[in-house]
Amino acid sequence: MLKNCVYQIFYDDESRRALDPGFLPLDNTGQRPDWREYWPMRRFLLSNTLEENARYGFLSPKFGTKTKLTSGDVFVYLARQPDDVEVVIFSPFFEQNAIFLNVFEQAVHHHAGIAQALEMACRRIAPTCDMRHLVQSSEQVVYCNYIIATPRFWREWLAACEILFDIAEANSGMLGPLLNALVPYGDMQLPAKIFIIERMASLLLSIRAFRSRTMEIERTTLSTPDWVPHTNLLIMLDALKYAALGTGREEYVKVFDVERNLLAGTVKREREAGKELVQDVKQPNRAARRKAALGKQRK
């Protein structure tokens, strides 16, 4: 059985006190906040020889808050995984996986102005990858760097990230200033490079042959309560992406696009109306909208 070495990053005394005692503390005090979690992860991987019969993880201080998982939950799940599983994913906020075609589309939606940097970075790491049409299911989607992975994965991940790191540090070419440019993150402005580096794990899982496993959907979190009544539809969207990846058939992507737009519209209307969310989606209305949307696609 593989050993699992899971670290949790802290930045100051307050974040250290908040660490889960079941994880190993990883000190990032007084370092480079402009790189967020990438800096301590990079420093660890460059400074240590990883054991080949182990998996490693580097979690942020907010892991428990975002995932509602304890170290005990993590280690129990890891113990159930066969040794040939190289990457175990604990991404939070399942709707962010399900409603978007891939992590790049999600970034463009949430971080205005990041699109050009994303495209250039993606081409630099994976020249043949078309991020606009790349399909990613929950087996490829990684948010917040919440993965536990083998040295083989981390070596490839670090090599890819270091290409972007060097460009950003030198602020070179067209890409350098774009990586260092500020983009919105909630009510803050942070360098685009943080969010682009965060998506390198997902990119590698799409273009390389790593066997991955993700936490069961019923154990994952949603970012806001208004998605809860639509959990089954979110699972369906993820399943459509699984089907598209497994068969290569474009029909699944087309249906995914229709269904996710319908669901996004439903949630938006519910938010605008300020109504209490009900447990069941009104299927007749949804069915009518689906029929109309599919009819438009056939024209």
PDB file of C-alpha atoms in Angstrom:
ATOM      1  CA  MET A   1       0.000   0.000   0.000  1.00  0.00           C
ATOM      2  CA  LEU A   2       1.256   3.460  -0.887  1.00  0.00           C
ATOM      3  CA  LYS A   3       2.143   5.837   1.908  1.00  0.00           C
ATOM      4  CA  ASN A   4       0.284   9.164   1.865  1.00  0.00           C
ATOM      5  CA  CYS A   5       2.169  12.298   2.911  1.00  0.00           C
ATOM      6  CA  VAL A   6      -0.334  15.142   3.116  1.00  0.00           C
ATOM      7  CA  TYR A   7       0.859  18.622   4.046  1.00  0.00           C
ATOM      8  CA  GLN A   8      -1.214  21.664   4.943  1.00  0.00           C
ATOM      9  CA  ILE A   9       0.208  25.106   4.283  1.00  0.00           C
ATOM     10  CA  PHE A  10       0.195  27.936   6.814  1.00  0.00           C
ATOM     11  CA  TYR A  11       1.142  31.600   6.383  1.00  0.00           C
ATOM     12  CA  ASP A  12       1.131  32.986   9.913  1.00  0.00           C
ATOM     13  CA  ASP A  13       0.319  32.070  13.507  1.00  0.00           C
ATOM     14  CA  GLU A  14      -3.416  32.371  12.921  1.00  0.00           C
ATOM     15  CA  SER A  15      -3.471  30.014   9.932  1.00  0.00           C
ATOM     16  CA  ARG A  16      -1.156  27.600  11.753  1.00  0.00           C
ATOM     17  CA  ARG A  17      -3.598  27.357  14.658  1.00  0.00           C
ATOM     18  CA  ALA A  18      -6.349  26.531  12.161  1.00  0.00           C
ATOM     19  CA  LEU A  19      -4.501  23.552  10.639  1.00  0.00           C
ATOM     20  CA  ASP A  20      -5.946  20.067  10.832  1.00  0.00           C
ATOM     21  CA  PRO A  21      -3.605  18.217  13.226  1.00  0.00           C
ATOM     22  CA  GLY A  22      -3.827  15.094  11.077  1.00  0.00           C
ATOM     23  CA  PHE A  23      -1.905  16.799   8.263  1.00  0.00           C
ATOM     24  CA  LEU A  24       1.776  17.721   8.259  1.00  0.00           C
ATOM     25  CA  PRO A  25       2.348  21.496   8.609  1.00  0.00           C
ATOM     26  CA  LEU A  26       4.132  23.243   5.728  1.00  0.00           C
ATOM     27  CA  ASP A  27       5.569  26.648   6.595  1.00  0.00           C
ATOM     28  CA  ASN A  28       5.030  29.499   4.143  1.00  0.00           C
ATOM     29  CA  THR A  29       5.487  32.435   6.515  1.00  0.00           C
ATOM     30  CA  GLY A  30       7.193  35.506   5.108  1.00  0.00           C
ATOM     31  CA  GLN A  31       7.485  34.090   1.605  1.00  0.00           C
ATOM     32  CA  ARG A  32       5.954  35.102  -1.750  1.00  0.00           C
ATOM     33  CA  PRO A  33       2.226  35.839  -1.373  1.00  0.00           C
ATOM     34  CA  ASP A  34       2.045  36.786  -5.060  1.00  0.00           C
ATOM     35  CA  TRP A  35       2.334  33.051  -5.850  1.00  0.00           C
ATOM     36  CA  ARG A  36      -0.023  31.850  -3.105  1.00  0.00           C
ATOM     37  CA  GLU A  37       0.158  28.053  -2.653  1.00  0.00           C
ATOM     38  CA  TYR A  38       2.458  27.499  -5.618  1.00  0.00           C
ATOM     39  CA  TRP A  39       5.424  28.962  -3.740  1.00  0.00           C
ATOM     40  CA  PRO A  40       5.537  26.451  -0.835  1.00  0.00           C
ATOM     41  CA  MET A  41       4.614  23.581  -3.163  1.00  0.00           C
ATOM     42  CA  ARG A  42       7.417  24.541  -5.538  1.00  0.00           C
ATOM     43  CA  ARG A  43       9.914  24.970  -2.734  1.00  0.00           C
ATOM     44  CA  PHE A  44       9.047  21.556  -1.266  1.00  0.00           C
ATOM     45  CA  LEU A  45       9.284  19.738  -4.594  1.00  0.00           C
ATOM     46  CA  LEU A  46      12.599  21.368  -5.480  1.00  0.00           C
ATOM     47  CA  SER A  47      14.120  20.739  -2.046  1.00  0.00           C
ATOM     48  CA  ASN A  48      13.028  17.176  -1.311  1.00  0.00           C
ATOM     49  CA  THR A  49      13.457  13.766  -2.881  1.00  0.00           C
ATOM     50  CA  LEU A  50      10.030  12.180  -3.099  1.00  0.00           C
ATOM     51  CA  GLU A  51       9.526   8.537  -2.205  1.00  0.00           C
ATOM     52  CA  GLU A  52       8.324   6.604  -5.232  1.00  0.00           C
ATOM     53  CA  ASN A  53       5.998   4.430  -3.133  1.00  0.00           C
ATOM     54  CA  ALA A  54       4.095   7.407  -1.751  1.00  0.00           C
ATOM     55  CA  ARG A  55       1.535  10.009  -2.705  1.00  0.00           C
ATOM     56  CA  TYR A  56       1.945  13.651  -1.702  1.00  0.00           C
ATOM     57  CA  GLY A  57      -0.504  16.481  -1.212  1.00  0.00           C
ATOM     58  CA  PHE A  58      -0.233  20.180  -0.394  1.00  0.00           C
ATOM     59  CA  LEU A  59      -3.482  21.631   0.908  1.00  0.00           C
ATOM     60  CA  SER A  60      -4.354  25.211   1.736  1.00  0.00           C
ATOM     61  CA  PRO A  61      -5.403  26.309   5.246  1.00  0.00           C
ATOM     62  CA  LYS A  62      -9.014  26.525   4.030  1.00  0.00           C
ATOM     63  CA  PHE A  63      -9.215  22.881   2.956  1.00  0.00           C
ATOM     64  CA  GLY A  64     -11.578  21.885   5.768  1.00  0.00           C
ATOM     65  CA  THR A  65     -13.796  24.926   5.295  1.00  0.00           C
ATOM     66  CA  LYS A  66     -14.104  24.431   1.545  1.00  0.00           C
ATOM     67  CA  THR A  67     -14.482  20.643   1.434  1.00  0.00           C
ATOM     68  CA  LYS A  68     -16.031  19.900   4.858  1.00  0.00           C
ATOM     69  CA  LEU A  69     -13.524  17.047   5.090  1.00  0.00           C
ATOM     70  CA  THR A  70     -11.166  16.235   7.939  1.00  0.00           C
ATOM     71  CA  SER A  71      -7.771  14.600   7.674  1.00  0.00           C
ATOM     72  CA  GLY A  72      -9.470  11.429   8.885  1.00  0.00           C
ATOM     73  CA  ASP A  73     -11.901  11.549   5.950  1.00  0.00           C
ATOM     74  CA  VAL A  74      -9.030  12.084   3.536  1.00  0.00           C
ATOM     75  CA  PHE A  75      -6.901   9.223   4.819  1.00  0.00           C
ATOM     76  CA  VAL A  76      -9.835   6.799   4.918  1.00  0.00           C
ATOM     77  CA  TYR A  77     -10.605   7.578   1.284  1.00  0.00           C
ATOM     78  CA  LEU A  78      -6.950   7.319   0.278  1.00  0.00           C
ATOM     79  CA  ALA A  79      -6.659   3.931   1.979  1.00  0.00           C
ATOM     80  CA  ARG A  80      -9.463   2.625  -0.233  1.00  0.00           C
ATOM     81  CA  GLN A  81      -7.644   3.516  -3.457  1.00  0.00           C
ATOM     82  CA  PRO A  82      -5.602   0.922  -5.350  1.00  0.00           C
ATOM     83  CA  ASP A  83      -1.901   1.642  -5.647  1.00  0.00           C
ATOM     84  CA  ASP A  84      -2.209   2.274  -9.382  1.00  0.00           C
ATOM     85  CA  VAL A  85      -4.354   5.371  -8.743  1.00  0.00           C
ATOM     86  CA  GLU A  86      -1.813   8.138  -9.207  1.00  0.00           C
ATOM     87  CA  VAL A  87      -3.968  11.194  -8.537  1.00  0.00           C
ATOM     88  CA  VAL A  88      -6.755  11.463  -5.967  1.00  0.00           C
ATOM     89  CA  ILE A  89      -8.921  14.575  -6.298  1.00  0.00           C
ATOM     90  CA  PHE A  90     -10.726  16.377  -3.464  1.00  0.00           C
ATOM     91  CA  SER A  91     -12.070  19.399  -5.359  1.00  0.00           C
ATOM     92  CA  PRO A  92     -14.775  21.422  -3.594  1.00  0.00           C
ATOM     93  CA  PHE A  93     -17.809  23.133  -5.122  1.00  0.00           C
ATOM     94  CA  PHE A  94     -19.105  20.429  -7.446  1.00  0.00           C
ATOM     95  CA  GLU A  95     -21.255  22.823  -9.476  1.00  0.00           C
ATOM     96  CA  GLN A  96     -18.072  24.568 -10.643  1.00  0.00           C
ATOM     97  CA  ASN A  97     -17.055  21.296 -12.258  1.00  0.00           C
ATOM     98  CA  ALA A  98     -20.461  20.313 -13.576  1.00  0.00           C
ATOM     99  CA  ILE A  99     -21.729  23.574 -15.061  1.00  0.00           C
ATOM    100  CA  PHE A 100     -18.567  24.416 -17.021  1.00  0.00           C
ATOM    101  CA  LEU A 101     -17.092  22.488 -19.930  1.00  0.00           C
ATOM    102  CA  ASN A 102     -13.622  22.725 -18.383  1.00  0.00           C
ATOM    103  CA  VAL A 103     -11.551  24.627 -15.822  1.00  0.00           C
ATOM    104  CA  PHE A 104     -10.475  27.221 -18.377  1.00  0.00           C
ATOM    105  CA  GLU A 105     -14.042  28.193 -19.195  1.00  0.00           C
ATOM    106  CA  GLN A 106     -14.669  28.458 -15.453  1.00  0.00           C
ATOM    107  CA  ALA A 107     -11.672  30.778 -15.045  1.00  0.00           C
ATOM    108  CA  VAL A 108     -12.811  33.064 -17.863  1.00  0.00           C
ATOM    109  CA  HIS A 109     -16.238  33.294 -16.222  1.00  0.00           C
ATOM    110  CA  HIS A 110     -14.913  34.204 -12.773  1.00  0.00           C
ATOM    111  CA  HIS A 111     -11.747  36.187 -13.574  1.00  0.00           C
ATOM    112  CA  ALA A 112     -12.494  38.866 -16.151  1.00  0.00           C
ATOM    113  CA  GLY A 113      -9.544  39.631 -18.403  1.00  0.00           C
ATOM    114  CA  ILE A 114      -7.745  36.298 -17.945  1.00  0.00           C
ATOM    115  CA  ALA A 115      -8.706  34.676 -21.270  1.00  0.00           C
ATOM    116  CA  GLN A 116      -5.691  35.701 -23.352  1.00  0.00           C
ATOM    117  CA  ALA A 117      -3.211  34.694 -20.654  1.00  0.00           C
ATOM    118  CA  LEU A 118      -4.960  31.341 -20.274  1.00  0.00           C
ATOM    119  CA  GLU A 119      -4.873  30.633 -23.995  1.00  0.00           C
ATOM    120  CA  MET A 120      -1.215  31.556 -24.337  1.00  0.00           C
ATOM    121  CA  ALA A 121      -0.218  29.564 -21.247  1.00  0.00           C
ATOM    122  CA  CYS A 122      -2.185  26.543 -22.404  1.00  0.00           C
ATOM    123  CA  ARG A 123      -0.545  26.654 -25.840  1.00  0.00           C
ATOM    124  CA  ARG A 124       2.872  26.937 -24.202  1.00  0.00           C
ATOM    125  CA  ILE A 125       2.340  23.778 -22.129  1.00  0.00           C
ATOM    126  CA  ALA A 126       0.127  21.798 -24.530  1.00  0.00           C
ATOM    127  CA  PRO A 127       0.401  23.227 -28.067  1.00  0.00           C
ATOM    128  CA  THR A 128      -2.248  20.925 -29.549  1.00  0.00           C
ATOM    129  CA  CYS A 129      -4.802  21.415 -26.775  1.00  0.00           C
ATOM    130  CA  ASP A 130      -7.819  23.580 -27.619  1.00  0.00           C
ATOM    131  CA  MET A 131      -8.950  24.907 -24.258  1.00  0.00           C
ATOM    132  CA  ARG A 132     -12.197  26.269 -25.697  1.00  0.00           C
ATOM    133  CA  HIS A 133     -13.443  22.814 -26.657  1.00  0.00           C
ATOM    134  CA  LEU A 134     -11.638  20.635 -24.120  1.00  0.00           C
ATOM    135  CA  VAL A 135     -14.074  18.435 -22.193  1.00  0.00           C
ATOM    136  CA  GLN A 136     -13.258  17.767 -18.544  1.00  0.00           C
ATOM    137  CA  SER A 137     -15.296  15.684 -16.126  1.00  0.00           C
ATOM    138  CA  SER A 138     -14.785  15.369 -12.387  1.00  0.00           C
ATOM    139  CA  GLU A 139     -11.959  12.904 -13.104  1.00  0.00           C
ATOM    140  CA  GLN A 140      -9.896  15.767 -14.561  1.00  0.00           C
ATOM    141  CA  VAL A 141     -11.138  18.861 -12.716  1.00  0.00           C
ATOM    142  CA  VAL A 142      -8.902  20.089  -9.900  1.00  0.00           C
ATOM    143  CA  TYR A 143      -9.638  23.247  -7.953  1.00  0.00           C
ATOM    144  CA  CYS A 144      -7.547  24.788  -5.170  1.00  0.00           C
ATOM    145  CA  ASN A 145      -4.735  22.274  -5.867  1.00  0.00           C
ATOM    146  CA  TYR A 146      -6.642  19.762  -3.728  1.00  0.00           C
ATOM    147  CA  ILE A 147      -5.000  16.594  -4.999  1.00  0.00           C
ATOM    148  CA  ILE A 148      -2.892  13.830  -3.504  1.00  0.00           C
ATOM    149  CA  ALA A 149      -0.583  12.448  -6.187  1.00  0.00           C
ATOM    150  CA  THR A 150       2.444  10.307  -6.913  1.00  0.00           C
ATOM    151  CA  PRO A 151       5.936  11.634  -7.647  1.00  0.00           C
ATOM    152  CA  ARG A 152       5.476  10.896 -11.364  1.00  0.00           C
ATOM    153  CA  PHE A 153       2.589  13.340 -11.484  1.00  0.00           C
ATOM    154  CA  TRP A 154       4.309  15.988  -9.378  1.00  0.00           C
ATOM    155  CA  ARG A 155       7.422  15.896 -11.567  1.00  0.00           C
ATOM    156  CA  GLU A 156       5.383  16.602 -14.693  1.00  0.00           C
ATOM    157  CA  TRP A 157       3.308  19.204 -12.881  1.00  0.00           C
ATOM    158  CA  LEU A 158       6.373  21.053 -11.617  1.00  0.00           C
ATOM    159  CA  ALA A 159       8.040  20.980 -15.045  1.00  0.00           C
ATOM    160  CA  ALA A 160       4.952  22.535 -16.640  1.00  0.00           C
ATOM    161  CA  CYS A 161       4.482  25.116 -13.899  1.00  0.00           C
ATOM    162  CA  GLU A 162       8.147  26.124 -13.942  1.00  0.00           C
ATOM    163  CA  ILE A 163       7.848  27.129 -17.586  1.00  0.00           C
ATOM    164  CA  LEU A 164       5.162  29.629 -16.616  1.00  0.00           C
ATOM    165  CA  PHE A 165       6.982  30.579 -13.411  1.00  0.00           C
ATOM    166  CA  ASP A 166      10.127  31.569 -15.324  1.00  0.00           C
ATOM    167  CA  ILE A 167       8.131  33.628 -17.819  1.00  0.00           C
ATOM    168  CA  ALA A 168       6.262  35.438 -15.042  1.00  0.00           C
ATOM    169  CA  GLU A 169       9.380  36.092 -12.956  1.00  0.00           C
ATOM    170  CA  ALA A 170      11.201  37.539 -15.974  1.00  0.00           C
ATOM    171  CA  ASN A 171       8.023  39.308 -17.117  1.00  0.00           C
ATOM    172  CA  SER A 172       9.138  38.290 -20.595  1.00  0.00           C
ATOM    173  CA  GLY A 173       7.461  38.324 -23.978  1.00  0.00           C
ATOM    174  CA  MET A 174       3.747  38.855 -24.417  1.00  0.00           C
ATOM    175  CA  LEU A 175       2.816  36.247 -21.825  1.00  0.00           C
ATOM    176  CA  GLY A 176       4.853  37.568 -18.883  1.00  0.00           C
ATOM    177  CA  PRO A 177       2.882  40.798 -18.325  1.00  0.00           C
ATOM    178  CA  LEU A 178      -0.378  38.900 -18.818  1.00  0.00           C
ATOM    179  CA  LEU A 179       0.570  36.387 -16.116  1.00  0.00           C
ATOM    180  CA  ASN A 180       1.415  39.216 -13.725  1.00  0.00           C
ATOM    181  CA  ALA A 181      -1.648  41.306 -14.555  1.00  0.00           C
ATOM    182  CA  LEU A 182      -4.286  41.608 -11.845  1.00  0.00           C
ATOM    183  CA  VAL A 183      -7.661  39.938 -12.332  1.00  0.00           C
ATOM    184  CA  PRO A 184     -10.714  39.933 -10.053  1.00  0.00           C
ATOM    185  CA  TYR A 185     -11.084  37.322  -7.340  1.00  0.00           C
ATOM    186  CA  GLY A 186     -14.225  38.105  -5.402  1.00  0.00           C
ATOM    187  CA  ASP A 187     -13.689  41.611  -4.058  1.00  0.00           C
ATOM    188  CA  MET A 188      -9.899  41.373  -4.471  1.00  0.00           C
ATOM    189  CA  GLN A 189      -7.455  41.737  -7.349  1.00  0.00           C
ATOM    190  CA  LEU A 190      -4.776  39.039  -7.662  1.00  0.00           C
ATOM    191  CA  PRO A 191      -2.186  38.114 -10.322  1.00  0.00           C
ATOM    192  CA  ALA A 192      -3.568  35.965 -13.134  1.00  0.00           C
ATOM    193  CA  LYS A 193      -0.621  33.569 -12.742  1.00  0.00           C
ATOM    194  CA  ILE A 194      -2.139  32.189  -9.513  1.00  0.00           C
ATOM    195  CA  PHE A 195      -5.293  30.990 -11.251  1.00  0.00           C
ATOM    196  CA  ILE A 196      -3.461  29.742 -14.335  1.00  0.00           C
ATOM    197  CA  ILE A 197      -1.008  27.670 -12.290  1.00  0.00           C
ATOM    198  CA  GLU A 198      -3.978  26.270 -10.363  1.00  0.00           C
ATOM    199  CA  ARG A 199      -5.321  24.842 -13.630  1.00  0.00           C
ATOM    200  CA  MET A 200      -2.151  23.034 -14.668  1.00  0.00           C
ATOM    201  CA  ALA A 201      -3.107  19.895 -12.732  1.00  0.00           C
ATOM    202  CA  SER A 202      -6.372  19.658 -14.671  1.00  0.00           C
ATOM    203  CA  LEU A 203      -4.561  20.240 -17.949  1.00  0.00           C
ATOM    204  CA  LEU A 204      -2.102  17.429 -17.235  1.00  0.00           C
ATOM    205  CA  LEU A 205      -4.917  15.051 -16.323  1.00  0.00           C
ATOM    206  CA  SER A 206      -6.444  15.770 -19.744  1.00  0.00           C
ATOM    207  CA  ILE A 207      -3.318  15.410 -21.880  1.00  0.00           C
ATOM    208  CA  ARG A 208      -1.317  12.765 -19.993  1.00  0.00           C
ATOM    209  CA  ALA A 209      -2.093   9.181 -19.001  1.00  0.00           C
ATOM    210  CA  PHE A 210      -2.587   9.441 -15.247  1.00  0.00           C
ATOM    211  CA  ARG A 211      -5.140   7.286 -13.497  1.00  0.00           C
ATOM    212  CA  SER A 212      -7.223   9.564 -11.286  1.00  0.00           C
ATOM    213  CA  ARG A 213     -10.030   9.112  -8.801  1.00  0.00           C
ATOM    214  CA  THR A 214     -12.291  11.757  -7.322  1.00  0.00           C
ATOM    215  CA  MET A 215     -14.179  11.835  -4.042  1.00  0.00           C
ATOM    216  CA  GLU A 216     -17.769  10.598  -4.301  1.00  0.00           C
ATOM    217  CA  ILE A 217     -20.122  13.348  -5.417  1.00  0.00           C
ATOM    218  CA  GLU A 218     -22.313  13.043  -2.319  1.00  0.00           C
ATOM    219  CA  ARG A 219     -19.260  13.973  -0.220  1.00  0.00           C
ATOM    220  CA  THR A 220     -18.371  17.070  -2.232  1.00  0.00           C
ATOM    221  CA  THR A 221     -19.553  20.574  -1.398  1.00  0.00           C
ATOM    222  CA  LEU A 222     -21.514  23.179  -3.336  1.00  0.00           C
ATOM    223  CA  SER A 223     -20.474  26.822  -3.178  1.00  0.00           C
ATOM    224  CA  THR A 224     -23.945  28.175  -2.343  1.00  0.00           C
ATOM    225  CA  PRO A 225     -27.169  26.573  -1.053  1.00  0.00           C
ATOM    226  CA  ASP A 226     -29.173  27.510  -4.143  1.00  0.00           C
ATOM    227  CA  TRP A 227     -27.461  24.711  -6.080  1.00  0.00           C
ATOM    228  CA  VAL A 228     -28.593  22.034  -3.629  1.00  0.00           C
ATOM    229  CA  PRO A 229     -32.057  21.393  -5.155  1.00  0.00           C
ATOM    230  CA  HIS A 230     -30.344  20.865  -8.511  1.00  0.00           C
ATOM    231  CA  THR A 231     -27.780  18.284  -7.405  1.00  0.00           C
ATOM    232  CA  ASN A 232     -29.194  15.540  -9.633  1.00  0.00           C
ATOM    233  CA  LEU A 233     -28.991  17.813 -12.664  1.00  0.00           C
ATOM    234  CA  LEU A 234     -25.388  18.655 -11.808  1.00  0.00           C
ATOM    235  CA  ILE A 235     -24.601  14.942 -11.648  1.00  0.00           C
ATOM    236  CA  MET A 236     -26.253  14.523 -15.045  1.00  0.00           C
ATOM    237  CA  LEU A 237     -24.076  17.281 -16.520  1.00  0.00           C
ATOM    238  CA  ASP A 238     -20.937  15.596 -15.223  1.00  0.00           C
ATOM    239  CA  ALA A 239     -22.172  12.265 -16.602  1.00  0.00           C
ATOM    240  CA  LEU A 240     -22.664  13.824 -20.041  1.00  0.00           C
ATOM    241  CA  LYS A 241     -19.035  14.940 -19.992  1.00  0.00           C
ATOM    242  CA  TYR A 242     -17.961  11.444 -18.947  1.00  0.00           C
ATOM    243  CA  ALA A 243     -19.938  10.072 -21.897  1.00  0.00           C
ATOM    244  CA  ALA A 244     -18.415  12.585 -24.310  1.00  0.00           C
ATOM    245  CA  LEU A 245     -14.909  11.668 -23.177  1.00  0.00           C
ATOM    246  CA  GLY A 246     -15.611   7.942 -23.278  1.00  0.00           C
ATOM    247  CA  THR A 247     -17.189   7.859 -26.721  1.00  0.00           C
ATOM    248  CA  GLY A 248     -15.859  10.931 -28.509  1.00  0.00           C
ATOM    249  CA  ARG A 249     -19.397  11.663 -29.687  1.00  0.00           C
ATOM    250  CA  GLU A 250     -20.272  15.328 -30.119  1.00  0.00           C
ATOM    251  CA  GLU A 251     -23.949  14.704 -29.315  1.00  0.00           C
ATOM    252  CA  TYR A 252     -23.150  14.481 -25.616  1.00  0.00           C
ATOM    253  CA  VAL A 253     -21.418  17.863 -25.670  1.00  0.00           C
ATOM    254  CA  LYS A 254     -24.375  19.442 -27.472  1.00  0.00           C
ATOM    255  CA  VAL A 255     -26.841  18.082 -24.925  1.00  0.00           C
ATOM    256  CA  PHE A 256     -24.523  19.177 -22.112  1.00  0.00           C
ATOM    257  CA  ASP A 257     -24.485  22.711 -23.494  1.00  0.00           C
ATOM    258  CA  VAL A 258     -28.277  22.855 -23.690  1.00  0.00           C
ATOM    259  CA  GLU A 259     -28.819  21.396 -20.236  1.00  0.00           C
ATOM    260  CA  ARG A 260     -26.226  23.513 -18.454  1.00  0.00           C
ATOM    261  CA  ASN A 261     -27.622  26.701 -19.981  1.00  0.00           C
ATOM    262  CA  LEU A 262     -31.107  25.719 -18.857  1.00  0.00           C
ATOM    263  CA  LEU A 263     -29.887  24.998 -15.345  1.00  0.00           C
ATOM    264  CA  ALA A 264     -27.864  28.210 -15.148  1.00  0.00           C
ATOM    265  CA  GLY A 265     -30.933  30.138 -16.289  1.00  0.00           C
ATOM    266  CA  THR A 266     -33.102  28.438 -13.685  1.00  0.00           C
ATOM    267  CA  VAL A 267     -30.714  29.249 -10.844  1.00  0.00           C
ATOM    268  CA  LYS A 268     -30.355  32.832 -12.055  1.00  0.00           C
ATOM    269  CA  ARG A 269     -34.132  33.320 -12.135  1.00  0.00           C
ATOM    270  CA  GLU A 270     -34.493  31.805  -8.676  1.00  0.00           C
ATOM    271  CA  ARG A 271     -31.860  34.151  -7.327  1.00  0.00           C
ATOM    272  CA  GLU A 272     -33.430  37.173  -8.963  1.00  0.00           C
ATOM    273  CA  ALA A 273     -36.877  36.261  -7.719  1.00  0.00           C
ATOM    274  CA  GLY A 274     -35.536  35.762  -4.214  1.00  0.00           C
ATOM    275  CA  LYS A 275     -37.871  32.825  -3.731  1.00  0.00           C
ATOM    276  CA  GLU A 276     -37.412  29.895  -1.420  1.00  0.00           C
ATOM    277  CA  LEU A 277     -35.814  27.126  -3.446  1.00  0.00           C
ATOM    278  CA  VAL A 278     -37.854  23.969  -3.711  1.00  0.00           C
ATOM    279  CA  GLN A 279     -36.446  20.470  -3.778  1.00  0.00           C
ATOM    280  CA  ASP A 280     -37.867  19.570  -7.171  1.00  0.00           C
ATOM    281  CA  VAL A 281     -37.219  21.404 -10.431  1.00  0.00           C
ATOM    282  CA  LYS A 282     -40.445  22.159 -12.300  1.00  0.00           C
ATOM    283  CA  GLN A 283     -39.977  19.581 -15.007  1.00  0.00           C
ATOM    284  CA  PRO A 284     -42.765  20.663 -17.443  1.00  0.00           C
ATOM    285  CA  ASN A 285     -41.330  24.161 -17.777  1.00  0.00           C
ATOM    286  CA  ARG A 286     -37.819  22.792 -18.037  1.00  0.00           C
ATOM    287  CA  ALA A 287     -38.889  20.223 -20.621  1.00  0.00           C
ATOM    288  CA  ALA A 288     -40.454  22.934 -22.761  1.00  0.00           C
ATOM    289  CA  ARG A 289     -37.315  25.049 -22.627  1.00  0.00           C
ATOM    290  CA  ARG A 290     -35.173  21.994 -23.434  1.00  0.00           C
ATOM    291  CA  LYS A 291     -37.309  21.155 -26.474  1.00  0.00           C
ATOM    292  CA  ALA A 292     -37.019  24.705 -27.759  1.00  0.00           C
ATOM    293  CA  ALA A 293     -33.251  24.782 -27.235  1.00  0.00           C
ATOM    294  CA  LEU A 294     -32.690  21.456 -28.983  1.00  0.00           C
ATOM    295  CA  GLY A 295     -34.877  22.630 -31.846  1.00  0.00           C
ATOM    296  CA  LYS A 296     -32.657  25.680 -32.324  1.00  0.00           C
ATOM    297  CA  GLN A 297     -29.546  23.480 -32.425  1.00  0.00           C
ATOM    298  CA  ARG A 298     -30.970  21.342 -35.230  1.00  0.00           C
ATOM    299  CA  LYS A 299     -31.582  24.347 -37.469  1.00  0.00           C
TER     300      LYS A 299
END
